mmCIF file of C-alpha atoms in Angstrom:
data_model
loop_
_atom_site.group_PDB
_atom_site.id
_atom_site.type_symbol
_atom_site.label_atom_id
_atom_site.label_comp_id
_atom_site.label_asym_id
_atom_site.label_seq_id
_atom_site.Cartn_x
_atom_site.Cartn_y
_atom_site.Cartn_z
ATOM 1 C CA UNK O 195 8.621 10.686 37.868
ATOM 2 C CA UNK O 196 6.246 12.037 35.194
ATOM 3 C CA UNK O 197 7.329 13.375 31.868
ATOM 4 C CA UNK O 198 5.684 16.756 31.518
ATOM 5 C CA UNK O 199 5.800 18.623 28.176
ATOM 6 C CA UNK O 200 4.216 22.106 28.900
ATOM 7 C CA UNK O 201 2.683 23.449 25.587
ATOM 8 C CA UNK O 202 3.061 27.797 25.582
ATOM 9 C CA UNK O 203 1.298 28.687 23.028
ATOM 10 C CA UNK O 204 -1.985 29.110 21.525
ATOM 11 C CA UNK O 205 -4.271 25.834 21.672
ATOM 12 C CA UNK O 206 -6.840 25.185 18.957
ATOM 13 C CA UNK O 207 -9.092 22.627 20.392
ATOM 14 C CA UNK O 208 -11.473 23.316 17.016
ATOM 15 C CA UNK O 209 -11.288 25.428 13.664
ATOM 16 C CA UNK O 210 -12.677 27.996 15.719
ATOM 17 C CA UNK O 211 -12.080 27.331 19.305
ATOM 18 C CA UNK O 212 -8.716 28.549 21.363
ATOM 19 C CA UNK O 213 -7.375 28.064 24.529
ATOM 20 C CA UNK O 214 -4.311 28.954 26.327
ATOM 21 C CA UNK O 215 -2.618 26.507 29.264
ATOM 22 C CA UNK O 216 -2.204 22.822 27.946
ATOM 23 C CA UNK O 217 0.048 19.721 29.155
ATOM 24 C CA UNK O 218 1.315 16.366 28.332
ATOM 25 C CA UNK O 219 1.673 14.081 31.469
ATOM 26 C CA UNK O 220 2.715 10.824 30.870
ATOM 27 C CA UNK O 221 1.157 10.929 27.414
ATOM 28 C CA UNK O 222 -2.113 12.756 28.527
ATOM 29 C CA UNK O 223 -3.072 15.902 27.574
ATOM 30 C CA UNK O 224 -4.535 18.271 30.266
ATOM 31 C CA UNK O 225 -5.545 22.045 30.981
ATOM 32 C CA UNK O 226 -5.000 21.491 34.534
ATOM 33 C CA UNK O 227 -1.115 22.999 35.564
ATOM 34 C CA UNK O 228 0.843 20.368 36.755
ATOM 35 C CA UNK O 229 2.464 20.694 39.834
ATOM 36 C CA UNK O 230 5.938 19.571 38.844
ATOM 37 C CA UNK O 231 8.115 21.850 36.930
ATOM 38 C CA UNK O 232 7.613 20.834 33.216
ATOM 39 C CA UNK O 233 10.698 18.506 31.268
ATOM 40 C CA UNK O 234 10.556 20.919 28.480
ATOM 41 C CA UNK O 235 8.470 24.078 27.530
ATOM 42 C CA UNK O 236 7.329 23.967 23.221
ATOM 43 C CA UNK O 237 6.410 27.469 22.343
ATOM 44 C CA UNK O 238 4.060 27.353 18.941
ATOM 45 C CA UNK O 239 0.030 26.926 18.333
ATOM 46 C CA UNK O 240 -1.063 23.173 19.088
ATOM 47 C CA UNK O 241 -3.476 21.625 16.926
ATOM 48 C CA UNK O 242 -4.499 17.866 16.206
ATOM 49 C CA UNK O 243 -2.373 15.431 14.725
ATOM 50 C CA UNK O 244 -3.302 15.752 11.152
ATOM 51 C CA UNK O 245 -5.410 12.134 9.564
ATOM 52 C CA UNK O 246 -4.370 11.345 6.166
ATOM 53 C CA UNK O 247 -8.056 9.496 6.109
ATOM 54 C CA UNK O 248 -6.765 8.020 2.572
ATOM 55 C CA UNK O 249 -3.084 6.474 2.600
ATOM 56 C CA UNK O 250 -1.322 2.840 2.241
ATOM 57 C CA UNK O 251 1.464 2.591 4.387
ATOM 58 C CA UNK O 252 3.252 -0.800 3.502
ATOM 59 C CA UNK O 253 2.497 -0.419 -0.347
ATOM 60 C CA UNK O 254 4.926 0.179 -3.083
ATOM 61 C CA UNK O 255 4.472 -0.054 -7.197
ATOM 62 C CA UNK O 256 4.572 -3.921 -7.652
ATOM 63 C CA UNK O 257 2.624 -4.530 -4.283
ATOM 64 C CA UNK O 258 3.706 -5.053 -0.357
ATOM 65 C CA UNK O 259 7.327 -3.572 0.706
ATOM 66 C CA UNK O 260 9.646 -4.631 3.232
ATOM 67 C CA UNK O 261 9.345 -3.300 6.850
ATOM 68 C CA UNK O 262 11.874 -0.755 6.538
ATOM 69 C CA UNK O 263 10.301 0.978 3.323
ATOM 70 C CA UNK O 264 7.368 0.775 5.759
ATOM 71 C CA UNK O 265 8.548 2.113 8.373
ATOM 72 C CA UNK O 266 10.413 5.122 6.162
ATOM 73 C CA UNK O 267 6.776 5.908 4.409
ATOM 74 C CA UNK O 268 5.457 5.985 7.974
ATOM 75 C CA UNK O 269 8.144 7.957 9.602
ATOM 76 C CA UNK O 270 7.586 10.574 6.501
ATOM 77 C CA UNK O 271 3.859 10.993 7.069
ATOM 78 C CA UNK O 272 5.037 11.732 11.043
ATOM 79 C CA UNK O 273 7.748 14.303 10.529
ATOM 80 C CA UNK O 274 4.687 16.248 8.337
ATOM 81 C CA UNK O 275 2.042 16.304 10.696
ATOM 82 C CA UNK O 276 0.464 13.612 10.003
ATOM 83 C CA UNK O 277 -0.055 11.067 13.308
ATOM 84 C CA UNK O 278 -3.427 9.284 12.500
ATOM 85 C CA UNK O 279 -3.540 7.526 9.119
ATOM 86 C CA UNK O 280 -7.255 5.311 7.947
ATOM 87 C CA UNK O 281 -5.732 2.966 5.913
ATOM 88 C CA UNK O 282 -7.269 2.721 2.447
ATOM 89 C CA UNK O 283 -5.850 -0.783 1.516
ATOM 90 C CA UNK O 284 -2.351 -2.279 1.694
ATOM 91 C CA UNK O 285 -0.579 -5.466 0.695
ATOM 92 C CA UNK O 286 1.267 -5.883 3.396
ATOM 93 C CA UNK O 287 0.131 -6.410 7.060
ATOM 94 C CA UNK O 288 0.913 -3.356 9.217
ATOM 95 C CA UNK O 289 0.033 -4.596 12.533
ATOM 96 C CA UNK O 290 3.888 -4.449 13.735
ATOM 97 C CA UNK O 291 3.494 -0.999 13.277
ATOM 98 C CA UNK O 292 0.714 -0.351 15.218
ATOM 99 C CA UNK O 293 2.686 -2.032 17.788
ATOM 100 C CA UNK O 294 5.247 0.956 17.539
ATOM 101 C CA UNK O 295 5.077 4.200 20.365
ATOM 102 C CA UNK O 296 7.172 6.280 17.272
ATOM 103 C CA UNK O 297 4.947 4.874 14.724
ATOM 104 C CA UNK O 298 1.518 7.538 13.181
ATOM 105 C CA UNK O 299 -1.888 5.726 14.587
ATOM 106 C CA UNK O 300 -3.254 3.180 11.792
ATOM 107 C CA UNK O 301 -6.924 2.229 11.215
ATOM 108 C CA UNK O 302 -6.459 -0.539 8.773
ATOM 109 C CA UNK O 303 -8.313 -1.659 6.215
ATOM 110 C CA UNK O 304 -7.002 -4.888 5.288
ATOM 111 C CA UNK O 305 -6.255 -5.717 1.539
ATOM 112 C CA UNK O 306 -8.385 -3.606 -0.983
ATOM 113 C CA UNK O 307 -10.570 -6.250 -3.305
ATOM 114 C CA UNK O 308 -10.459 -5.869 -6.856
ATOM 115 C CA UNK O 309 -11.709 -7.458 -10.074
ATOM 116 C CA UNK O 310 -9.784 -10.045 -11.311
ATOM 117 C CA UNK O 311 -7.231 -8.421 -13.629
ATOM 118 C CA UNK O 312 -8.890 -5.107 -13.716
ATOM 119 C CA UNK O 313 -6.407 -3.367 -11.407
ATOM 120 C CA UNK O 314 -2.689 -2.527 -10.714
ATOM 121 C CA UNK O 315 -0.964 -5.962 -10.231
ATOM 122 C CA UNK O 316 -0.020 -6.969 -7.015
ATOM 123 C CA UNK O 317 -2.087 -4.523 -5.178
ATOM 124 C CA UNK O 318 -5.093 -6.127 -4.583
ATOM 125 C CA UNK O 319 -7.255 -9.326 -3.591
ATOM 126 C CA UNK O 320 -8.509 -10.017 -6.686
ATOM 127 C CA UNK O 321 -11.616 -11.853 -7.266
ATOM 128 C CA UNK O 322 -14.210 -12.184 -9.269
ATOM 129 C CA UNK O 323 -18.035 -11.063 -8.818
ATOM 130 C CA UNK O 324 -19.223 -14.247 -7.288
ATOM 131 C CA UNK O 325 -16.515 -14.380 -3.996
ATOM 132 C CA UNK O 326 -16.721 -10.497 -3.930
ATOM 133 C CA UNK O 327 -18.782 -11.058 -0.704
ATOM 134 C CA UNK O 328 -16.205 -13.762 0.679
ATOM 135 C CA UNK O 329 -13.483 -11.375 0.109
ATOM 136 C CA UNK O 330 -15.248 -8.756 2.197
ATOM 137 C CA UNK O 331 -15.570 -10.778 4.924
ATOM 138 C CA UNK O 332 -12.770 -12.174 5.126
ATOM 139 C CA UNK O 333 -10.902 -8.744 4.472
ATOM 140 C CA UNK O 334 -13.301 -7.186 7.299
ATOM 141 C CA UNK O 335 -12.140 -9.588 9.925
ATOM 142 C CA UNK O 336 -8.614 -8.710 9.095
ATOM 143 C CA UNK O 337 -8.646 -5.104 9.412
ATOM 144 C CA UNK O 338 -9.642 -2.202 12.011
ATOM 145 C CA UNK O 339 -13.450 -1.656 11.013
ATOM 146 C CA UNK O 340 -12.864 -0.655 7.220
ATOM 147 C CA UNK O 341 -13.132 -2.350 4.268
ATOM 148 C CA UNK O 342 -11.825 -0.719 0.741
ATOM 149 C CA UNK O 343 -13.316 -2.150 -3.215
ATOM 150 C CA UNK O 344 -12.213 -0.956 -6.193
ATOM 151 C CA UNK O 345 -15.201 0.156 -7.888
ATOM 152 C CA UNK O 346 -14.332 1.127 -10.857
ATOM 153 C CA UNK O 347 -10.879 0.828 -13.382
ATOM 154 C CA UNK O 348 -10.210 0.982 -16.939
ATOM 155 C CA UNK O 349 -12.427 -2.208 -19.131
ATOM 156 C CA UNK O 350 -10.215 -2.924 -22.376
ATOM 157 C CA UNK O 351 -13.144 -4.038 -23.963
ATOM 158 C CA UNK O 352 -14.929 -1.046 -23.579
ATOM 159 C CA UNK O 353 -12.225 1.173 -23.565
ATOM 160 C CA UNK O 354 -13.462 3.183 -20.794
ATOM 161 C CA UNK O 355 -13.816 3.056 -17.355
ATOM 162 C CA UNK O 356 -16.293 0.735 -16.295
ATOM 163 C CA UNK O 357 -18.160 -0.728 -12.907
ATOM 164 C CA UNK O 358 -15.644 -3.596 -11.371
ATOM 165 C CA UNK O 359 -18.401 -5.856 -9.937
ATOM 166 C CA UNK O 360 -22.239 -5.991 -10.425
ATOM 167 C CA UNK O 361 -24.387 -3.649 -8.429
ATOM 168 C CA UNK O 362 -26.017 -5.942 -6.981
ATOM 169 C CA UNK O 363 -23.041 -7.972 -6.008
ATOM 170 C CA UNK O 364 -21.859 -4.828 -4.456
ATOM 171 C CA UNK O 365 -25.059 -4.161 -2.422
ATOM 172 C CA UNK O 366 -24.618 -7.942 -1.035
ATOM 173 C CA UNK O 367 -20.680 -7.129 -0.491
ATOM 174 C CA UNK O 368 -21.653 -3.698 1.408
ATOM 175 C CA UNK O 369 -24.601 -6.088 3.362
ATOM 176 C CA UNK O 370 -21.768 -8.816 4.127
ATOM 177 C CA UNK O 371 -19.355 -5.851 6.212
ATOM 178 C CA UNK O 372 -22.133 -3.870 7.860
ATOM 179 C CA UNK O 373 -23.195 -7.667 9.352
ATOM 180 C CA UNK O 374 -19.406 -8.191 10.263
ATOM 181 C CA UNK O 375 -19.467 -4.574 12.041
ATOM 182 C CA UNK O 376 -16.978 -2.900 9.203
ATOM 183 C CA UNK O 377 -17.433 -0.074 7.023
ATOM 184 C CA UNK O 378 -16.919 0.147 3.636
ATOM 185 C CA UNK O 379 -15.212 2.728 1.337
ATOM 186 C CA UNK O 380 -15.124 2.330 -2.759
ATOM 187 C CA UNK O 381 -12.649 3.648 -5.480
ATOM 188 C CA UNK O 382 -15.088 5.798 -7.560
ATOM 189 C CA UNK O 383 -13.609 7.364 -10.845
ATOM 190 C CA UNK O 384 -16.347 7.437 -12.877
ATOM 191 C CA UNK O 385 -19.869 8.925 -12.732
ATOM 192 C CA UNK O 386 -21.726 5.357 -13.003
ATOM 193 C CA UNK O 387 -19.782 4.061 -9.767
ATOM 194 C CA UNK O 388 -21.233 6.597 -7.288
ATOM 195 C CA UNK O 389 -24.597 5.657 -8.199
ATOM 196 C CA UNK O 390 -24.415 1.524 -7.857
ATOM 197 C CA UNK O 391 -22.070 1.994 -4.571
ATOM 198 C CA UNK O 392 -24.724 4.760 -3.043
ATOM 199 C CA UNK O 393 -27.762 2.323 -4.240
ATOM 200 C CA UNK O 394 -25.357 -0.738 -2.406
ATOM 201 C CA UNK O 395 -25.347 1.582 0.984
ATOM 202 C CA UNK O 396 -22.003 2.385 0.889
ATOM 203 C CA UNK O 397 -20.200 4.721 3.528
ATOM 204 C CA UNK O 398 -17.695 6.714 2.107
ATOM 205 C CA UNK O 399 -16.223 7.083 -1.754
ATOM 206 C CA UNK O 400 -12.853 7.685 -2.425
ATOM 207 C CA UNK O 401 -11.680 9.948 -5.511
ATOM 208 C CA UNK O 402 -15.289 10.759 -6.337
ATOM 209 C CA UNK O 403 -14.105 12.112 -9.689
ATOM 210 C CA UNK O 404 -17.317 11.105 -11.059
ATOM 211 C CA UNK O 405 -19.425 13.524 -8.882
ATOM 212 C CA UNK O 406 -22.637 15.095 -10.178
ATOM 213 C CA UNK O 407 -25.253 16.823 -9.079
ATOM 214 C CA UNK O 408 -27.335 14.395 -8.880
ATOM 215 C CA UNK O 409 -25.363 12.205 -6.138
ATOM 216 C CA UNK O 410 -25.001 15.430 -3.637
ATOM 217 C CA UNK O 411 -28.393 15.326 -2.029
ATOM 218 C CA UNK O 412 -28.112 11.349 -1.810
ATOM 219 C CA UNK O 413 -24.506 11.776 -0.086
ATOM 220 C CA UNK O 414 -26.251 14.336 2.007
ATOM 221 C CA UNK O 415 -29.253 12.122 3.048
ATOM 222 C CA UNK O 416 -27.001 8.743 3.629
ATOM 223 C CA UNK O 417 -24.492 10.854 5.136
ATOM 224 C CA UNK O 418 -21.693 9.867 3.373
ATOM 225 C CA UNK O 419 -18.804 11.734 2.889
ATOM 226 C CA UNK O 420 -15.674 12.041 0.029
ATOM 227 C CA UNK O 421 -12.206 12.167 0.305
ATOM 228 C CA UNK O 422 -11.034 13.239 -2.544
ATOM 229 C CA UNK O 423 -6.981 12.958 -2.791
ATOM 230 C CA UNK O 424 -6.590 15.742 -5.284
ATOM 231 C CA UNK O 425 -2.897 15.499 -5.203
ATOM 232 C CA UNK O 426 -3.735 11.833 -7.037
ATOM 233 C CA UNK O 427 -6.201 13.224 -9.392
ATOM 234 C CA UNK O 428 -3.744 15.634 -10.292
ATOM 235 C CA UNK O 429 -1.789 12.439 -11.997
ATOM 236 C CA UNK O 430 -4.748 11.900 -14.700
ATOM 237 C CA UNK O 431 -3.403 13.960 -17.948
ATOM 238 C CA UNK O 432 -0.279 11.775 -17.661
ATOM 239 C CA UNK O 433 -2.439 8.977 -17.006
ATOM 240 C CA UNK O 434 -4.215 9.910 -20.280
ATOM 241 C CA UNK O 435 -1.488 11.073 -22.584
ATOM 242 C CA UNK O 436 -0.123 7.151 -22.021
ATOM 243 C CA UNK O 437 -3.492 6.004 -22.616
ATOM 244 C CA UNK O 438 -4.373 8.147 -25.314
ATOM 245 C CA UNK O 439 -3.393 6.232 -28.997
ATOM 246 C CA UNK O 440 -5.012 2.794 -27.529
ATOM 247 C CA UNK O 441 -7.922 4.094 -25.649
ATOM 248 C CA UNK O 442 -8.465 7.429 -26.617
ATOM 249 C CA UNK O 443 -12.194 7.252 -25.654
ATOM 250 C CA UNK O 444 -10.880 6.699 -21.521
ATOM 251 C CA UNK O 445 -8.248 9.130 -22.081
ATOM 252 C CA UNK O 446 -10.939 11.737 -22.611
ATOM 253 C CA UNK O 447 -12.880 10.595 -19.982
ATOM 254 C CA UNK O 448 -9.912 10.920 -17.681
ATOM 255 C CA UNK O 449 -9.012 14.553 -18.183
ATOM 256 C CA UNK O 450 -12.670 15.273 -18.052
ATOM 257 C CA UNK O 451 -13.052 13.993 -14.817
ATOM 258 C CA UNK O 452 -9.760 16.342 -14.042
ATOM 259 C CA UNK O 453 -10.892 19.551 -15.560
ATOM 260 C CA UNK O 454 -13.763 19.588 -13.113
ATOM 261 C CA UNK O 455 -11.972 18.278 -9.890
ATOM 262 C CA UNK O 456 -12.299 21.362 -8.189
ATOM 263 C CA UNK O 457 -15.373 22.517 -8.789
ATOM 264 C CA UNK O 458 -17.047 19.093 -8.052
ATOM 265 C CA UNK O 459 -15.207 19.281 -4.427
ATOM 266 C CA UNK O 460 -16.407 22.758 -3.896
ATOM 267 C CA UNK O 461 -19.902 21.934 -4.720
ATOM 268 C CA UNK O 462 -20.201 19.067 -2.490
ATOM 269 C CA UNK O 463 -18.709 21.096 0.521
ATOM 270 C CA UNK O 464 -21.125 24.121 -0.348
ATOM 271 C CA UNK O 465 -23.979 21.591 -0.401
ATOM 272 C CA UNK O 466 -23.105 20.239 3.199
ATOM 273 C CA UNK O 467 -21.492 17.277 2.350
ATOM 274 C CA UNK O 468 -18.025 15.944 4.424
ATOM 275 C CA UNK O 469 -14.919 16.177 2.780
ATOM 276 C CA UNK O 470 -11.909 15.185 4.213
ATOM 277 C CA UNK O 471 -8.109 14.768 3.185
ATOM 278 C CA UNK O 472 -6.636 11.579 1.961
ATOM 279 C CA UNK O 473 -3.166 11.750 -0.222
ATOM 280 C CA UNK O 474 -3.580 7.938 -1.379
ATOM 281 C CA UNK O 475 0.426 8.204 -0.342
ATOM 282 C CA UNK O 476 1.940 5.055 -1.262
ATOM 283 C CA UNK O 477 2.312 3.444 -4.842
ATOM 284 C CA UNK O 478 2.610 6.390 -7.084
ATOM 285 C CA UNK O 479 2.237 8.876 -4.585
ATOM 286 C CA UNK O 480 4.979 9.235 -2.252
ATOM 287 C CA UNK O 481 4.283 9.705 1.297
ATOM 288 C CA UNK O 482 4.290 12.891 3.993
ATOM 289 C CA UNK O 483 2.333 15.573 1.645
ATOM 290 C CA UNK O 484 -0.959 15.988 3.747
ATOM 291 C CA UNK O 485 -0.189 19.503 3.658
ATOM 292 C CA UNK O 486 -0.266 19.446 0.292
ATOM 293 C CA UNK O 487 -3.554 17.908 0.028
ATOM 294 C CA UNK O 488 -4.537 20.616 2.254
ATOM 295 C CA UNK O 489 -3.617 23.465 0.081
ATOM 296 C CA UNK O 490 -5.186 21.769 -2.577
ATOM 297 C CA UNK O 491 -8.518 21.494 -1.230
ATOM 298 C CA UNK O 492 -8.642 25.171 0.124
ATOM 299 C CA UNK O 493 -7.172 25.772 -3.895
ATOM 300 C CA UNK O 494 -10.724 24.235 -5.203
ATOM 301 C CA UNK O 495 -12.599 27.004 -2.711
ATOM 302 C CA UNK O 496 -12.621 25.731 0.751
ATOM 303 C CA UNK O 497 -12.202 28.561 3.350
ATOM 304 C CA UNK O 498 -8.346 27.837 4.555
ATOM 305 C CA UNK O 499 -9.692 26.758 8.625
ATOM 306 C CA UNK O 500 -12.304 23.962 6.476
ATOM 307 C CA UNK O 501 -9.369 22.856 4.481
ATOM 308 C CA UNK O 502 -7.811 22.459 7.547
ATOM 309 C CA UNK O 503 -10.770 20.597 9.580
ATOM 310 C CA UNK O 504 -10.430 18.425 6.594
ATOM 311 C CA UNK O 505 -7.205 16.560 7.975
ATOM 312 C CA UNK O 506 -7.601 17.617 12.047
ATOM 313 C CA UNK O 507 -10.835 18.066 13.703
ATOM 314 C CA UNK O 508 -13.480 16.725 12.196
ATOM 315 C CA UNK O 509 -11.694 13.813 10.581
ATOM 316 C CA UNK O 510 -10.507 12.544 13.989
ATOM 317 C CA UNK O 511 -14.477 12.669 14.921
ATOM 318 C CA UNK O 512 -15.261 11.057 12.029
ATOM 319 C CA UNK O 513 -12.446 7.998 12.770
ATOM 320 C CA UNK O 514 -13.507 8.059 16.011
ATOM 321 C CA UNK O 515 -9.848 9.367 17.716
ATOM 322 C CA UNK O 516 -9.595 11.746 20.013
ATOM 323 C CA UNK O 517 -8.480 15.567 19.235
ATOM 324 C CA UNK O 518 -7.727 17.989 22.334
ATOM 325 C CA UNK O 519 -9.480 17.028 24.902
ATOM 326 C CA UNK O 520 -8.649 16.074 28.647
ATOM 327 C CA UNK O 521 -7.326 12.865 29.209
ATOM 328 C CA UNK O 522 -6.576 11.925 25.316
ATOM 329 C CA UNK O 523 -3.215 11.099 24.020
ATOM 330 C CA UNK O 524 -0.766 13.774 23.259
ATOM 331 C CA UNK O 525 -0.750 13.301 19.738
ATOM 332 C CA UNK O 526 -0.440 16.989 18.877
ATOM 333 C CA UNK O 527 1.432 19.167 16.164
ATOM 334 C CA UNK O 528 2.914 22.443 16.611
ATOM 335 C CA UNK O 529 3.714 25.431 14.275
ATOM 336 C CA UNK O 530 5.198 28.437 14.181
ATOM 337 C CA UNK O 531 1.962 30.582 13.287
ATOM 338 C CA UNK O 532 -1.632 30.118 13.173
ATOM 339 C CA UNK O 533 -2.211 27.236 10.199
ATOM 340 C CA UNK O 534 -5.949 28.816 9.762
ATOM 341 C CA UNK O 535 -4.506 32.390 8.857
ATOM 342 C CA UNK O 536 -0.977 31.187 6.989
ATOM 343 C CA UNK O 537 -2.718 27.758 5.224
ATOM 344 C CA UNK O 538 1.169 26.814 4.008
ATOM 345 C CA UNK O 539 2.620 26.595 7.301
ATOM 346 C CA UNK O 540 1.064 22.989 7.132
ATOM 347 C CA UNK O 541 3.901 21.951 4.648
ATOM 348 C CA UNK O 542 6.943 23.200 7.909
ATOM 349 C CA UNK O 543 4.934 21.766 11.557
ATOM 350 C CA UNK O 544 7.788 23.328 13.967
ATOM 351 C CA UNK O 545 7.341 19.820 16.085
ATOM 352 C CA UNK O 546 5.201 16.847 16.671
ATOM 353 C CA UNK O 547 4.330 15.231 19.728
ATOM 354 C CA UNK O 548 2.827 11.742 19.626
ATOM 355 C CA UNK O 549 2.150 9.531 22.812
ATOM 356 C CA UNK O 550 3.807 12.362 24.900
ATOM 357 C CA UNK O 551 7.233 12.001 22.834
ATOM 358 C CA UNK O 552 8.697 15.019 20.456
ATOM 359 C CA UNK O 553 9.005 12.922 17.547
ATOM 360 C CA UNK O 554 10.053 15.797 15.099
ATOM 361 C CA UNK O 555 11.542 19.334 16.138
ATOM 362 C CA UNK O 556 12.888 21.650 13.538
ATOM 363 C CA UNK O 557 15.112 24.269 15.374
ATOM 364 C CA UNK O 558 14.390 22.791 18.885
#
C-alpha cells in the first residue's frame, strides 16, 4: 500500500509562486489528490529543502572524522532544514552517506587541493603548483561534478594573504576539470584571487571577501556566482586579533575584508549577480545554521524572499535538484508561518520530509 503524506497548507513552489493541494506518494510529490485516504495530514507552508551550497560534512579541526561525527553533523544540517548539501571539500569520503534514505542529499566535491603547507593541516590535498592539474583530475573523478582549490591563504613571507598557485597554473587546473566534465569552485579571500581565478574561467568563488567593483560585471558576463558564508567571515577579527603582533600587516587586511562584507554582498546582488547560502559548517563552524546564514544575508540588504531563494529555489536550479514540482522527491520543509514574511522562522522548520519520510517534527 502507498505511504501518502497529505501536505494542508500553503505550497511555495517559488519566492513568489503559491499553491494549495500537494502530496507525497511513495516519495513523490504531486498536486493530483490521491485516492487513498492520506497516512498522515502536516498542516504548515511547504517550501524546498533548504541547500547549504557551501558545507563539509565528514570534516572536523585536525581533518576527516569518524562516521558517527559524520553522521551527527549530517543529521544536524537535517533537523534545520537543510536536505541538499554541495559539498565544498572534505577529508573523508562520504559516499556511505549518500547511500543513507535519513541522510541530507550530497553533491561532493572530493578533497579540496591546497598549496603545500599553506593551509589548515590535515584538511587538504596538498600539492604544489606543478601537480595542481593532477590533483584536479584526480579529485574530479572522485567527486559528484565539483572540484574545490584553495586560492588564496595567509604567505609568512609576505605576511599577507597571497595567491596559492600561479595563475596560469590555475587556468590549466580550471582547463583540466571542465575536460573531465567537473566544475570548479575557489577559496577567494583576497582581492588579487578573484581576478587570476575569473581570468582561469572559474565557476563559482567561495567567500569572495575580496570583491570589488571591478570583478561584478566580469561575474556578471561569465555568469558566475558567490556564496559567501557570512557566518564564517564573521570569524575574521578573532582571526586577526591572534594574528595581529606577528603579522599585523594580514591582520589588517583581514578585518578590512570584514568591515565591508555586507556591502560587497549587497552590491553584487543589486548588480545581478547569484548569491547563494553556504555556512562552510564543519571545522570551525559547527553544523545546522543555514538559517542563520539566511538572516545574515537578508542583514547585508537582501529583500527577506531573495535571502531565502538563496538556500531553496534557485540554489536547487543552480545544483541541478529538483524543488516542487510533479514527480520529484519529497524532500520538503515545513513551518509554522510564511518564511518570506517572518525571515527567522528559518532557525524553528515545524518538520522535514525527505524521500517521503518525516525526518524531524517539533510538536507533531
Amino acid at each position: 500500500m502507498a505511504e501518502i503524506i497529505e501536505f494542508s497548507g500553503t505550497v511555495l513552489t517559488g519566492p513568489d509562486v503559491e499553491r494549495r493541494g500537494l502530496w507525497s506518494v511513495d516519495g513523490r510529490l504531486t498536486f493530483l489528490r490521491p485516492a487513498a485516504v492520506p497516512d498522515v495530514v502536516l498542516d504548515g507552508w511547504v517550501a524546498p529543502g533548504l541547500v547549504d551550497s557551501h558545507c563539509h560534512v565528514g570534516l572536523g579541526k585536525g581533518g576527516a572524522v569518524d562516521e558517527e561525527t559524520a553522521r551527527l553533523q549530517a543529521t544536524a544540517d537535517r533537523n534545520a532544514g537543510t536536505l541538499l548539501i554541495r559539498d565544498a571539500g572534505s577529508a573523508s569520503d562520504t559516499r556511505w552517506l549518500q547511500r543513507r534514505a535519513d541522510m541530507p542529499r550530497i553533491i561532493r566535491a572530493g578533497r579540496h587541493i591546497a598549496r603545500q603547507r599553506r593551509y589548515i593541516p590535515g584538511l587538504a590535498e596538498e600539492v604544489e603548483p606543478e601537480n595542481l592539474v593532477e590533483a584536479v583530475r584526480k579529485q574530479a573523478r572522485s567527486g559528484d561534478g565539483w572540484v574545490k582549490i584553495v586560492g588564496d591563504w595567509i604567505d609568512r613571507s609576505a605576511g599577507d594573504l597571497g595567491p596559492s598557485f600561479p595563475a596560469a597554473v590555475v587556468k590549466d587546473a580550471v582547463a583540466a576539470a571542465h575536460d573531465e566534465g567537473a566544475r570548479v569552485t575557489a577559496h577567494c579571500f583576497a582581492e588579487g584571487t578573484i581576478d587570476d581565478v575569473l581570468d582561469a574561467g572559474i565557476d563559482c568563488i567561495e567567500h569572495a571577501t575580496g570583491l570589488l567593483p571591478r570583478h561584478i560585471p566580469r561575474l556578471l558576463d561569465q555568469d558566475v556566482p558567490i556564496v559567501p558564508t557570512l557566518i564564517n567571515i564573521a570569524t575574521f577579527p578573532d582571526i586577526a586579533k591572534q594574528a595581529e603582533t606577528k603579522f599585523p600587516r594580514y591582520a589588517a587586511h583581514m578585518i578590512a575584508l570584514w568591515e565591508r562584507r555586507h556591502g560587497r554582498v549587497l552590491e553584487a546582488f543589486d548588480a545581478g549577480v547569484r548569491v547563494y547560502a553556504g555556512t562552510d559548517a564543519g571545522s570551525v563552524i559547527k553544523h545546522g545554521r543555514i538559517g542563520e546564514e539566511i538572516l545574515e544575508l537578508h542583514q547585508a540588504g537582501l529583500p527577506a524572499a531573495a535571502a531565502l531563494d538563496a538556500a531553496c529555489w534557485s540554489a536547487r536550479e543552480w545544483l541541478g535538484a529538483d524543488g516542487i514540482s510533479e514527480g520529484a522527491s519529497a524532500d520538503v520543509v515545513l513551518y509554522a508561518n510564511d518564511p518570506r514574511a517572518s525571515l527567522e522562522i528559518v532557525l524553528k522548520p515545524q518538520c522535514t520530509v525527505l524521500r517521503g519520510h518525516i525526518s524531524r517534527s517539533a510538536g507533531h
